[in-house]
Amino acid sequence: MPENIYTIHTSTLFDPQRKNFFKNVSIVIDPQAGVIVDAYQREAQLCKLGATDVDLRGKVVMPGFVDAHTHIFLHSYNERPAAEQMRDESIVERVVRATNHVRTALLAGYTTYRDLGSEAMQSFDVNLRDSINRGLIPGPRLFVATHPLGSTGGFEVRTENFHGGVRAPPASDPGDGPEGVRQAVRRRVAEGADVIKFYADYRRKIMRFPPKQQHPYKLRVQFPPADPNPHVPLFSQEEMNMIVQEAKLAELPVAAHAGGFKAAMMAVKAGVTSLEHGFETTDELFDEMKQRGCIFVPTLAAAEMFNKDGIKGILAQTKRAHELGVRLAAGGDTGVFSHGQGAREMELMVEAGIPLNDVLTACTIGGWESCGGDLCGFKFGWFGKDNRADIIALDSDPREDKTALRRISFVMKDGRVWKNDGIAVDMIQNHHAWDC
Ligand SMILES: [Zn+2]
């Protein structure tokens, strides 16, 4: 037996593997390795606790949340539009903000973030990930994309002013043609990416009829067409196929951004791991996704913010995906709205009519699958032996209380406690445990 092992005792526990709640489960933790040693159902109510045991009876215990779509370097667009954040904020400010964001996320119960694009911050997401992994700052386990892939001019900050060849920091790694995108994937792998993200489509014709809400610092034009800047594909089918093929060679998952139907179908046919957003879907697309095991990350929380009028339709599509058997992961596009509010994604899935137990599974096992499953090098999102010891406790029961997913009173990641009785555990208190 390893040293210092201890047991967490629970009275109500959600097990995503069995998609159900169970009574009187105890979990044995090895804090040295940061893993779960065992999880078992007790015969009866426990009467005696060991000196180092943790008593979470009276709370609802589950694996730590996984946010499958985040941007650590973004803060809420209600505070400042994305284009201005990328164009105007200093690298230092953005890193300081991200340091706060990841701490906030961890304390809200998010023990893993799949961070899909550094938003004009080069590969600094890799460095922030490593700073967390080295124990310098608290935060979720990060799986990062570095720059997303776009074709030439597909995803970047654009202004009408042009200084010495530079408009704004680059927001993507452009590649064209199968050879070009193959090289772009290889550059991402070399920079330290955990996941390859590409823009299957984007509203890339922004310079034609600059729409006010998408381009905050430009004057709008008079008499724009009804849809001044629609989603149009960035890559050909051949290019998308190559992105997936090359990522597979590197054993990395692929996330595809698709706002429109056309590019979504192309990306799914190319064999991507997950489809992000998918605001225009059909049964045909969902059937194709189900058949190929493609995960749907509908980013409802961001959709609600951008498209108050359209959110009902988007919720209905998500419900339909679930009915047709498409696998779901919960990723809000967090950063577009405030970090720490990620639970909104799960609340909206519930509002869409998806059963709570399936939503909790999407935010745990679904998240692990979207990180590549076994390809990511770890197991988390359920209570298996040798899984990472990522465990949270809610103060109330989500089956009765709609706000329960925001009421996180206990957070453990890798066997270390970061929040207890609703109070954050200081970095210093945890520091003695680091071996670096
Ligand atoms: Zn995003």
Short mmCIF file of C-alpha atoms and ligand atoms in Angstrom, two decimals:
data_model
loop_
_atom_site.label_atom_id
_atom_site.label_comp_id
_atom_site.label_asym_id
_atom_site.label_seq_id
_atom_site.Cartn_x
_atom_site.Cartn_y
_atom_site.Cartn_z
CA MET A 1 0.00 0.00 0.00
CA PRO A 2 1.33 3.50 -0.79
CA GLU A 3 1.98 5.87 2.12
CA ASN A 4 -0.43 8.55 3.40
CA ILE A 5 -3.45 7.15 1.67
CA TYR A 6 -6.75 8.35 3.06
CA THR A 7 -10.43 7.94 2.37
CA ILE A 8 -13.17 10.34 1.31
CA HIS A 9 -16.58 9.35 2.66
CA THR A 10 -19.73 10.39 0.85
CA SER A 11 -23.42 9.94 1.41
CA THR A 12 -24.54 10.88 -2.15
CA LEU A 13 -22.30 10.42 -5.17
CA PHE A 14 -22.86 10.77 -8.91
CA ASP A 15 -21.05 8.10 -10.93
CA PRO A 16 -20.83 9.11 -14.62
CA GLN A 17 -19.86 5.58 -15.69
CA ARG A 18 -23.15 4.20 -14.44
CA LYS A 19 -24.91 7.54 -15.08
CA ASN A 20 -26.56 7.47 -11.71
CA PHE A 21 -26.48 8.59 -8.06
CA PHE A 22 -25.35 6.19 -5.35
CA LYS A 23 -25.47 6.22 -1.57
CA ASN A 24 -22.63 5.66 0.94
CA VAL A 25 -19.64 5.42 -1.38
CA SER A 26 -16.09 5.81 -0.06
CA ILE A 27 -13.12 6.73 -2.25
CA VAL A 28 -9.53 5.86 -1.34
CA ILE A 29 -6.94 8.44 -2.44
CA ASP A 30 -3.19 8.21 -2.90
CA PRO A 31 -2.06 11.86 -2.55
CA GLN A 32 1.51 11.07 -3.61
CA ALA A 33 0.49 9.81 -7.02
CA GLY A 34 -2.63 11.99 -7.10
CA VAL A 35 -4.85 9.07 -8.04
CA ILE A 36 -7.89 7.16 -6.89
CA VAL A 37 -6.88 3.79 -5.42
CA ASP A 38 -10.36 2.42 -4.90
CA ALA A 39 -14.03 3.38 -4.72
CA TYR A 40 -16.49 1.14 -2.92
CA GLN A 41 -19.99 1.19 -1.51
CA ARG A 42 -20.10 0.90 2.27
CA GLU A 43 -22.32 -1.68 3.86
CA ALA A 44 -23.98 0.78 6.17
CA GLN A 45 -23.57 4.32 7.45
CA LEU A 46 -20.02 4.88 8.57
CA CYS A 47 -19.55 5.57 12.26
CA LYS A 48 -15.81 6.18 12.68
CA LEU A 49 -13.57 8.38 10.53
CA GLY A 50 -9.79 7.95 10.30
CA ALA A 51 -7.68 10.94 11.43
CA THR A 52 -6.84 12.04 7.87
CA ASP A 53 -10.11 11.00 6.25
CA VAL A 54 -12.33 13.57 4.56
CA ASP A 55 -16.00 13.66 5.42
CA LEU A 56 -18.16 14.82 2.53
CA ARG A 57 -21.35 13.27 3.83
CA GLY A 58 -24.34 15.56 3.41
CA LYS A 59 -23.00 16.89 0.10
CA VAL A 60 -23.30 15.65 -3.47
CA VAL A 61 -19.95 14.34 -4.68
CA MET A 62 -18.90 13.87 -8.29
CA PRO A 63 -15.77 13.94 -10.46
CA GLY A 64 -14.37 17.41 -11.22
CA PHE A 65 -16.01 19.22 -14.12
CA VAL A 66 -14.33 19.26 -17.53
CA ASP A 67 -14.98 22.35 -19.65
CA ALA A 68 -14.48 21.11 -23.20
CA HIS A 69 -14.26 24.54 -24.84
CA THR A 70 -12.51 27.45 -23.17
CA HIS A 71 -10.20 30.39 -23.86
CA ILE A 72 -8.05 31.25 -20.86
CA PHE A 73 -6.75 34.46 -22.48
CA LEU A 74 -10.22 35.92 -23.06
CA HIS A 75 -12.41 37.76 -20.61
CA SER A 76 -16.09 38.49 -21.09
CA TYR A 77 -17.03 40.18 -24.36
CA ASN A 78 -19.43 42.22 -22.25
CA GLU A 79 -16.36 43.82 -20.72
CA ARG A 80 -14.50 44.27 -24.00
CA PRO A 81 -15.01 42.86 -27.53
CA ALA A 82 -12.61 40.11 -28.60
CA ALA A 83 -11.03 42.14 -31.38
CA GLU A 84 -10.08 44.87 -28.89
CA GLN A 85 -8.70 42.37 -26.38
CA MET A 86 -6.45 40.85 -29.04
CA ARG A 87 -5.45 44.15 -30.62
CA ASP A 88 -5.00 46.36 -27.57
CA GLU A 89 -4.24 44.41 -24.40
CA SER A 90 -0.60 43.76 -23.52
CA ILE A 91 0.81 40.27 -23.27
CA VAL A 92 1.47 40.85 -19.56
CA GLU A 93 -2.09 41.94 -18.86
CA ARG A 94 -3.48 38.96 -20.72
CA VAL A 95 -1.25 36.53 -18.80
CA VAL A 96 -2.19 38.13 -15.48
CA ARG A 97 -5.86 37.88 -16.39
CA ALA A 98 -5.43 34.23 -17.43
CA THR A 99 -3.73 33.47 -14.10
CA ASN A 100 -6.84 34.78 -12.35
CA HIS A 101 -9.16 32.95 -14.78
CA VAL A 102 -7.69 29.51 -14.14
CA ARG A 103 -7.81 29.93 -10.36
CA THR A 104 -11.43 31.05 -10.56
CA ALA A 105 -12.26 28.07 -12.78
CA LEU A 106 -10.66 25.57 -10.41
CA LEU A 107 -12.55 26.96 -7.43
CA ALA A 108 -15.78 26.68 -9.46
CA GLY A 109 -15.16 22.92 -9.74
CA TYR A 110 -13.40 22.78 -13.11
CA THR A 111 -10.43 20.45 -12.72
CA THR A 112 -9.85 20.22 -16.50
CA TYR A 113 -10.05 22.79 -19.29
CA ARG A 114 -9.76 21.99 -22.98
CA ASP A 115 -8.54 25.38 -24.17
CA LEU A 116 -9.27 25.81 -27.87
CA GLY A 117 -7.08 28.60 -29.10
CA SER A 118 -4.85 31.22 -27.56
CA GLU A 119 -6.63 34.14 -29.28
CA ALA A 120 -3.58 36.00 -30.57
CA MET A 121 -1.39 34.88 -27.67
CA GLN A 122 0.91 32.66 -29.74
CA SER A 123 1.70 29.46 -27.77
CA PHE A 124 1.65 31.09 -24.33
CA ASP A 125 -1.18 28.72 -23.39
CA VAL A 126 1.47 25.98 -23.39
CA ASN A 127 3.52 27.99 -20.90
CA LEU A 128 0.52 28.62 -18.66
CA ARG A 129 -0.35 24.92 -18.76
CA ASP A 130 3.20 24.08 -17.74
CA SER A 131 3.17 26.68 -14.94
CA ILE A 132 0.12 24.94 -13.48
CA ASN A 133 1.70 21.51 -13.96
CA ARG A 134 4.86 22.75 -12.22
CA GLY A 135 2.82 23.90 -9.24
CA LEU A 136 3.45 27.63 -9.65
CA ILE A 137 -0.22 28.61 -9.78
CA PRO A 138 -3.52 26.84 -9.09
CA GLY A 139 -5.70 25.96 -12.07
CA PRO A 140 -7.42 23.19 -13.99
CA ARG A 141 -5.39 20.62 -15.93
CA LEU A 142 -5.08 22.34 -19.29
CA PHE A 143 -5.18 20.73 -22.72
CA VAL A 144 -4.29 23.51 -25.12
CA ALA A 145 -4.48 24.13 -28.86
CA THR A 146 -1.94 27.00 -29.18
CA HIS A 147 -2.84 28.79 -32.45
CA PRO A 148 -5.87 27.40 -34.22
CA LEU A 149 -5.38 26.55 -37.90
CA GLY A 150 -6.96 28.80 -40.48
CA SER A 151 -6.38 29.22 -44.19
CA THR A 152 -4.73 32.45 -45.36
CA GLY A 153 -6.66 35.41 -44.02
CA GLY A 154 -9.29 33.14 -42.51
CA PHE A 155 -9.05 33.93 -38.81
CA GLU A 156 -7.24 37.08 -37.76
CA VAL A 157 -7.74 40.49 -36.20
CA ARG A 158 -8.43 42.93 -39.00
CA THR A 159 -8.32 46.69 -39.03
CA GLU A 160 -8.44 49.17 -41.88
CA ASN A 161 -5.14 50.68 -40.84
CA PHE A 162 -1.96 48.96 -41.86
CA HIS A 163 1.41 49.77 -40.28
CA GLY A 164 4.56 48.40 -41.90
CA GLY A 165 3.00 45.10 -42.85
CA VAL A 166 1.40 44.52 -39.44
CA ARG A 167 -2.25 44.98 -38.55
CA ALA A 168 -2.47 43.15 -35.24
CA PRO A 169 -0.90 40.08 -33.62
CA PRO A 170 -1.60 36.86 -35.58
CA ALA A 171 -4.58 34.89 -34.25
CA SER A 172 -4.10 31.68 -36.25
CA ASP A 173 -1.48 29.57 -37.99
CA PRO A 174 -2.40 29.77 -41.67
CA GLY A 175 -1.87 26.88 -44.06
CA ASP A 176 -3.12 26.32 -47.61
CA GLY A 177 -3.30 23.15 -49.63
CA PRO A 178 -2.75 19.66 -48.17
CA GLU A 179 1.00 20.23 -47.77
CA GLY A 180 0.45 23.63 -46.18
CA VAL A 181 -1.98 22.34 -43.57
CA ARG A 182 0.17 19.29 -42.90
CA GLN A 183 3.03 21.63 -42.02
CA ALA A 184 0.74 23.79 -39.88
CA VAL A 185 -0.30 20.73 -37.83
CA ARG A 186 3.35 19.80 -37.42
CA ARG A 187 4.16 23.31 -36.21
CA ARG A 188 1.39 23.04 -33.60
CA VAL A 189 2.69 19.68 -32.42
CA ALA A 190 6.19 21.13 -32.15
CA GLU A 191 4.91 24.10 -30.11
CA GLY A 192 3.38 21.73 -27.55
CA ALA A 193 -0.30 21.53 -28.53
CA ASP A 194 -2.45 18.86 -26.84
CA VAL A 195 -5.28 19.27 -29.33
CA ILE A 196 -5.44 20.51 -32.93
CA LYS A 197 -8.13 23.14 -33.46
CA PHE A 198 -9.08 24.37 -36.89
CA TYR A 199 -11.64 26.76 -38.27
CA ALA A 200 -13.71 24.73 -40.72
CA ASP A 201 -15.55 27.96 -41.42
CA TYR A 202 -15.58 31.54 -40.23
CA ARG A 203 -17.22 34.84 -41.00
CA ARG A 204 -14.16 35.77 -42.96
CA LYS A 205 -15.67 38.33 -45.31
CA ILE A 206 -15.75 40.96 -42.58
CA MET A 207 -13.99 43.55 -44.73
CA ARG A 208 -16.84 43.65 -47.25
CA PHE A 209 -19.64 45.20 -45.20
CA PRO A 210 -18.12 45.78 -41.74
CA PRO A 211 -20.87 44.85 -39.28
CA LYS A 212 -20.86 46.96 -36.13
CA GLN A 213 -21.21 44.18 -33.57
CA GLN A 214 -18.38 42.11 -35.04
CA HIS A 215 -16.04 45.00 -35.65
CA PRO A 216 -16.40 47.40 -32.76
CA TYR A 217 -13.80 49.96 -33.83
CA LYS A 218 -14.97 50.40 -37.40
CA LEU A 219 -17.70 52.62 -38.74
CA ARG A 220 -20.60 50.62 -40.09
CA VAL A 221 -21.56 51.03 -43.73
CA GLN A 222 -24.92 52.26 -44.95
CA PHE A 223 -27.39 49.75 -46.37
CA PRO A 224 -25.57 46.47 -45.68
CA PRO A 225 -27.16 43.24 -47.00
CA ALA A 226 -29.30 41.16 -44.62
CA ASP A 227 -26.40 38.87 -43.72
CA PRO A 228 -23.28 40.98 -44.24
CA ASN A 229 -20.82 38.36 -43.07
CA PRO A 230 -22.00 34.74 -43.26
CA HIS A 231 -20.08 31.60 -42.23
CA VAL A 232 -18.09 30.34 -45.23
CA PRO A 233 -15.67 27.37 -45.32
CA LEU A 234 -11.97 28.09 -44.84
CA PHE A 235 -10.69 24.78 -46.14
CA SER A 236 -11.44 22.33 -48.92
CA GLN A 237 -12.43 18.75 -48.07
CA GLU A 238 -8.95 17.62 -49.09
CA GLU A 239 -7.35 20.07 -46.65
CA MET A 240 -9.64 19.05 -43.76
CA ASN A 241 -8.87 15.40 -44.44
CA MET A 242 -5.16 16.14 -44.25
CA ILE A 243 -5.48 18.05 -40.94
CA VAL A 244 -7.19 15.03 -39.36
CA GLN A 245 -4.78 12.56 -40.94
CA GLU A 246 -1.72 14.46 -39.70
CA ALA A 247 -3.15 14.94 -36.20
CA LYS A 248 -3.83 11.21 -36.04
CA LEU A 249 -0.21 10.54 -36.87
CA ALA A 250 0.75 12.66 -33.85
CA GLU A 251 -1.97 10.93 -31.78
CA LEU A 252 -3.80 14.17 -31.01
CA PRO A 253 -7.53 14.88 -31.05
CA VAL A 254 -8.98 17.42 -33.50
CA ALA A 255 -11.60 20.05 -32.71
CA ALA A 256 -13.35 21.78 -35.61
CA HIS A 257 -15.07 25.14 -35.32
CA ALA A 258 -18.12 25.25 -37.58
CA GLY A 259 -20.87 27.84 -37.43
CA GLY A 260 -22.62 26.78 -40.65
CA PHE A 261 -23.91 23.45 -41.93
CA LYS A 262 -21.68 23.05 -44.98
CA ALA A 263 -18.33 23.19 -43.19
CA ALA A 264 -19.70 21.16 -40.26
CA MET A 265 -20.52 18.28 -42.59
CA MET A 266 -17.12 18.52 -44.28
CA ALA A 267 -15.34 18.44 -40.90
CA VAL A 268 -17.37 15.48 -39.64
CA LYS A 269 -16.65 13.58 -42.86
CA ALA A 270 -12.95 14.33 -42.41
CA GLY A 271 -13.18 12.49 -39.07
CA VAL A 272 -12.73 15.20 -36.43
CA THR A 273 -12.93 14.27 -32.74
CA SER A 274 -15.38 17.04 -31.91
CA LEU A 275 -17.56 19.61 -33.63
CA GLU A 276 -17.67 23.01 -31.91
CA HIS A 277 -20.75 25.30 -32.06
CA GLY A 278 -22.67 23.66 -34.96
CA PHE A 279 -25.38 26.31 -35.01
CA GLU A 280 -26.88 25.02 -38.29
CA THR A 281 -27.54 21.31 -38.01
CA THR A 282 -29.74 18.63 -39.57
CA ASP A 283 -30.61 15.04 -38.74
CA GLU A 284 -28.34 14.03 -41.61
CA LEU A 285 -25.38 15.74 -39.90
CA PHE A 286 -26.19 14.17 -36.52
CA ASP A 287 -26.51 10.71 -38.10
CA GLU A 288 -23.09 11.15 -39.67
CA MET A 289 -21.68 12.28 -36.30
CA LYS A 290 -23.18 9.34 -34.47
CA GLN A 291 -21.87 6.89 -37.01
CA ARG A 292 -18.34 8.32 -36.72
CA GLY A 293 -18.39 8.85 -32.95
CA CYS A 294 -17.92 12.60 -33.36
CA ILE A 295 -18.57 14.56 -30.15
CA PHE A 296 -20.85 17.60 -30.22
CA VAL A 297 -19.82 20.64 -28.16
CA PRO A 298 -22.72 23.04 -28.73
CA THR A 299 -21.29 26.01 -26.73
CA LEU A 300 -24.78 27.00 -25.59
CA ALA A 301 -23.58 29.50 -23.01
CA ALA A 302 -21.82 31.57 -25.66
CA ALA A 303 -24.73 31.15 -28.06
CA GLU A 304 -27.08 32.52 -25.42
CA MET A 305 -24.90 35.62 -25.12
CA PHE A 306 -24.57 36.29 -28.86
CA ASN A 307 -27.95 35.18 -30.01
CA LYS A 308 -30.68 35.75 -27.43
CA ASP A 309 -33.37 35.38 -30.10
CA GLY A 310 -31.94 32.20 -31.58
CA ILE A 311 -31.07 30.34 -28.39
CA LYS A 312 -34.38 28.44 -28.25
CA GLY A 313 -33.72 26.93 -31.68
CA ILE A 314 -30.14 26.09 -30.72
CA LEU A 315 -31.34 24.33 -27.56
CA ALA A 316 -33.82 22.33 -29.65
CA GLN A 317 -31.03 21.23 -32.00
CA THR A 318 -28.91 20.09 -29.04
CA LYS A 319 -31.82 18.08 -27.68
CA ARG A 320 -32.25 16.52 -31.12
CA ALA A 321 -28.54 15.56 -31.24
CA HIS A 322 -28.95 13.84 -27.88
CA GLU A 323 -32.11 12.02 -29.04
CA LEU A 324 -30.28 10.73 -32.10
CA GLY A 325 -27.49 9.36 -29.91
CA VAL A 326 -24.72 11.89 -30.61
CA ARG A 327 -22.14 12.05 -27.82
CA LEU A 328 -22.06 15.39 -26.01
CA ALA A 329 -19.40 17.30 -24.12
CA ALA A 330 -20.08 20.44 -22.08
CA GLY A 331 -17.98 23.35 -23.26
CA GLY A 332 -19.32 26.86 -23.02
CA ASP A 333 -16.73 28.74 -25.09
CA THR A 334 -15.86 30.02 -21.63
CA GLY A 335 -13.91 33.26 -21.76
CA VAL A 336 -16.45 34.73 -24.17
CA PHE A 337 -18.36 35.02 -20.87
CA SER A 338 -16.65 35.02 -17.47
CA HIS A 339 -14.52 32.14 -16.26
CA GLY A 340 -16.12 30.64 -13.18
CA GLN A 341 -19.54 30.74 -14.86
CA GLY A 342 -18.97 27.55 -16.88
CA ALA A 343 -21.89 25.80 -15.16
CA ARG A 344 -24.19 27.86 -17.38
CA GLU A 345 -23.48 25.35 -20.15
CA MET A 346 -24.87 22.48 -18.07
CA GLU A 347 -27.87 24.55 -16.96
CA LEU A 348 -28.71 25.24 -20.61
CA MET A 349 -28.36 21.56 -21.53
CA VAL A 350 -30.87 20.80 -18.78
CA GLU A 351 -33.13 23.61 -20.08
CA ALA A 352 -32.89 22.01 -23.53
CA GLY A 353 -34.55 18.93 -22.05
CA ILE A 354 -31.53 16.64 -21.77
CA PRO A 355 -31.77 14.47 -18.62
CA LEU A 356 -29.57 15.73 -15.76
CA ASN A 357 -27.63 12.46 -15.51
CA ASP A 358 -26.65 12.73 -19.18
CA VAL A 359 -25.63 16.36 -18.71
CA LEU A 360 -23.39 15.47 -15.74
CA THR A 361 -21.88 12.70 -17.86
CA ALA A 362 -21.23 15.16 -20.72
CA CYS A 363 -19.36 17.43 -18.30
CA THR A 364 -17.15 14.62 -16.96
CA ILE A 365 -16.58 11.56 -19.19
CA GLY A 366 -17.66 13.55 -22.27
CA GLY A 367 -14.97 16.09 -21.47
CA TRP A 368 -12.32 13.40 -21.12
CA GLU A 369 -13.33 11.93 -24.47
CA SER A 370 -13.09 15.36 -26.10
CA CYS A 371 -9.53 15.68 -24.77
CA GLY A 372 -8.73 12.57 -26.80
CA GLY A 373 -9.64 9.92 -24.21
CA ASP A 374 -6.70 7.62 -23.67
CA LEU A 375 -4.65 9.71 -26.13
CA CYS A 376 -4.46 12.51 -23.55
CA GLY A 377 -2.31 10.42 -21.23
CA PHE A 378 -4.59 10.50 -18.20
CA LYS A 379 -7.88 9.11 -17.01
CA PHE A 380 -10.31 11.50 -15.35
CA GLY A 381 -14.04 12.14 -15.27
CA TRP A 382 -15.10 9.04 -13.33
CA PHE A 383 -14.04 7.09 -10.22
CA GLY A 384 -11.93 4.34 -11.79
CA LYS A 385 -8.83 2.87 -10.16
CA ASP A 386 -5.74 4.92 -11.10
CA ASN A 387 -7.89 7.78 -12.37
CA ARG A 388 -6.69 11.26 -11.44
CA ALA A 389 -8.15 12.13 -8.03
CA ASP A 390 -10.29 15.04 -9.29
CA ILE A 391 -13.27 15.25 -6.95
CA ILE A 392 -15.76 17.99 -6.17
CA ALA A 393 -18.70 18.37 -3.81
CA LEU A 394 -21.86 20.40 -4.31
CA ASP A 395 -23.65 21.93 -1.34
CA SER A 396 -27.07 20.96 -2.66
CA ASP A 397 -28.58 18.27 -4.87
CA PRO A 398 -28.83 19.16 -8.59
CA ARG A 399 -31.89 16.90 -8.85
CA GLU A 400 -33.74 19.38 -6.65
CA ASP A 401 -31.82 22.64 -6.88
CA LYS A 402 -31.25 24.32 -10.25
CA THR A 403 -28.38 26.37 -8.82
CA ALA A 404 -26.54 23.35 -7.35
CA LEU A 405 -23.88 23.22 -10.08
CA ARG A 406 -22.71 26.68 -9.00
CA ARG A 407 -22.55 25.81 -5.31
CA ILE A 408 -19.21 24.05 -5.13
CA SER A 409 -17.91 23.70 -1.59
CA PHE A 410 -15.05 21.21 -2.09
CA VAL A 411 -12.49 20.89 -4.89
CA MET A 412 -9.73 18.31 -5.14
CA LYS A 413 -7.44 17.98 -8.15
CA ASP A 414 -4.73 15.33 -8.44
CA GLY A 415 -5.39 14.39 -4.81
CA ARG A 416 -4.80 17.93 -3.51
CA VAL A 417 -7.55 19.98 -1.89
CA TRP A 418 -8.04 23.50 -3.31
CA LYS A 419 -11.35 24.34 -1.68
CA ASN A 420 -12.81 23.02 1.53
CA ASP A 421 -16.06 24.00 3.24
CA GLY A 422 -16.47 26.63 0.54
CA ILE A 423 -13.14 28.31 1.35
CA ALA A 424 -10.19 28.44 -1.05
CA VAL A 425 -7.07 26.69 0.16
CA ASP A 426 -4.08 28.98 -0.17
CA MET A 427 -1.28 28.18 -2.60
CA ILE A 428 1.23 28.34 0.28
CA GLN A 429 -0.63 25.65 2.23
CA ASN A 430 -0.43 23.39 -0.78
CA HIS A 431 3.12 24.31 -1.68
CA HIS A 432 4.88 21.96 0.71
CA ALA A 433 3.43 19.13 -1.32
CA TRP A 434 5.09 20.13 -4.59
CA ASP A 435 8.28 18.38 -5.45
CA CYS A 436 9.60 20.89 -7.97
ZN ZN B 1 -14.01 29.17 -28.89
#
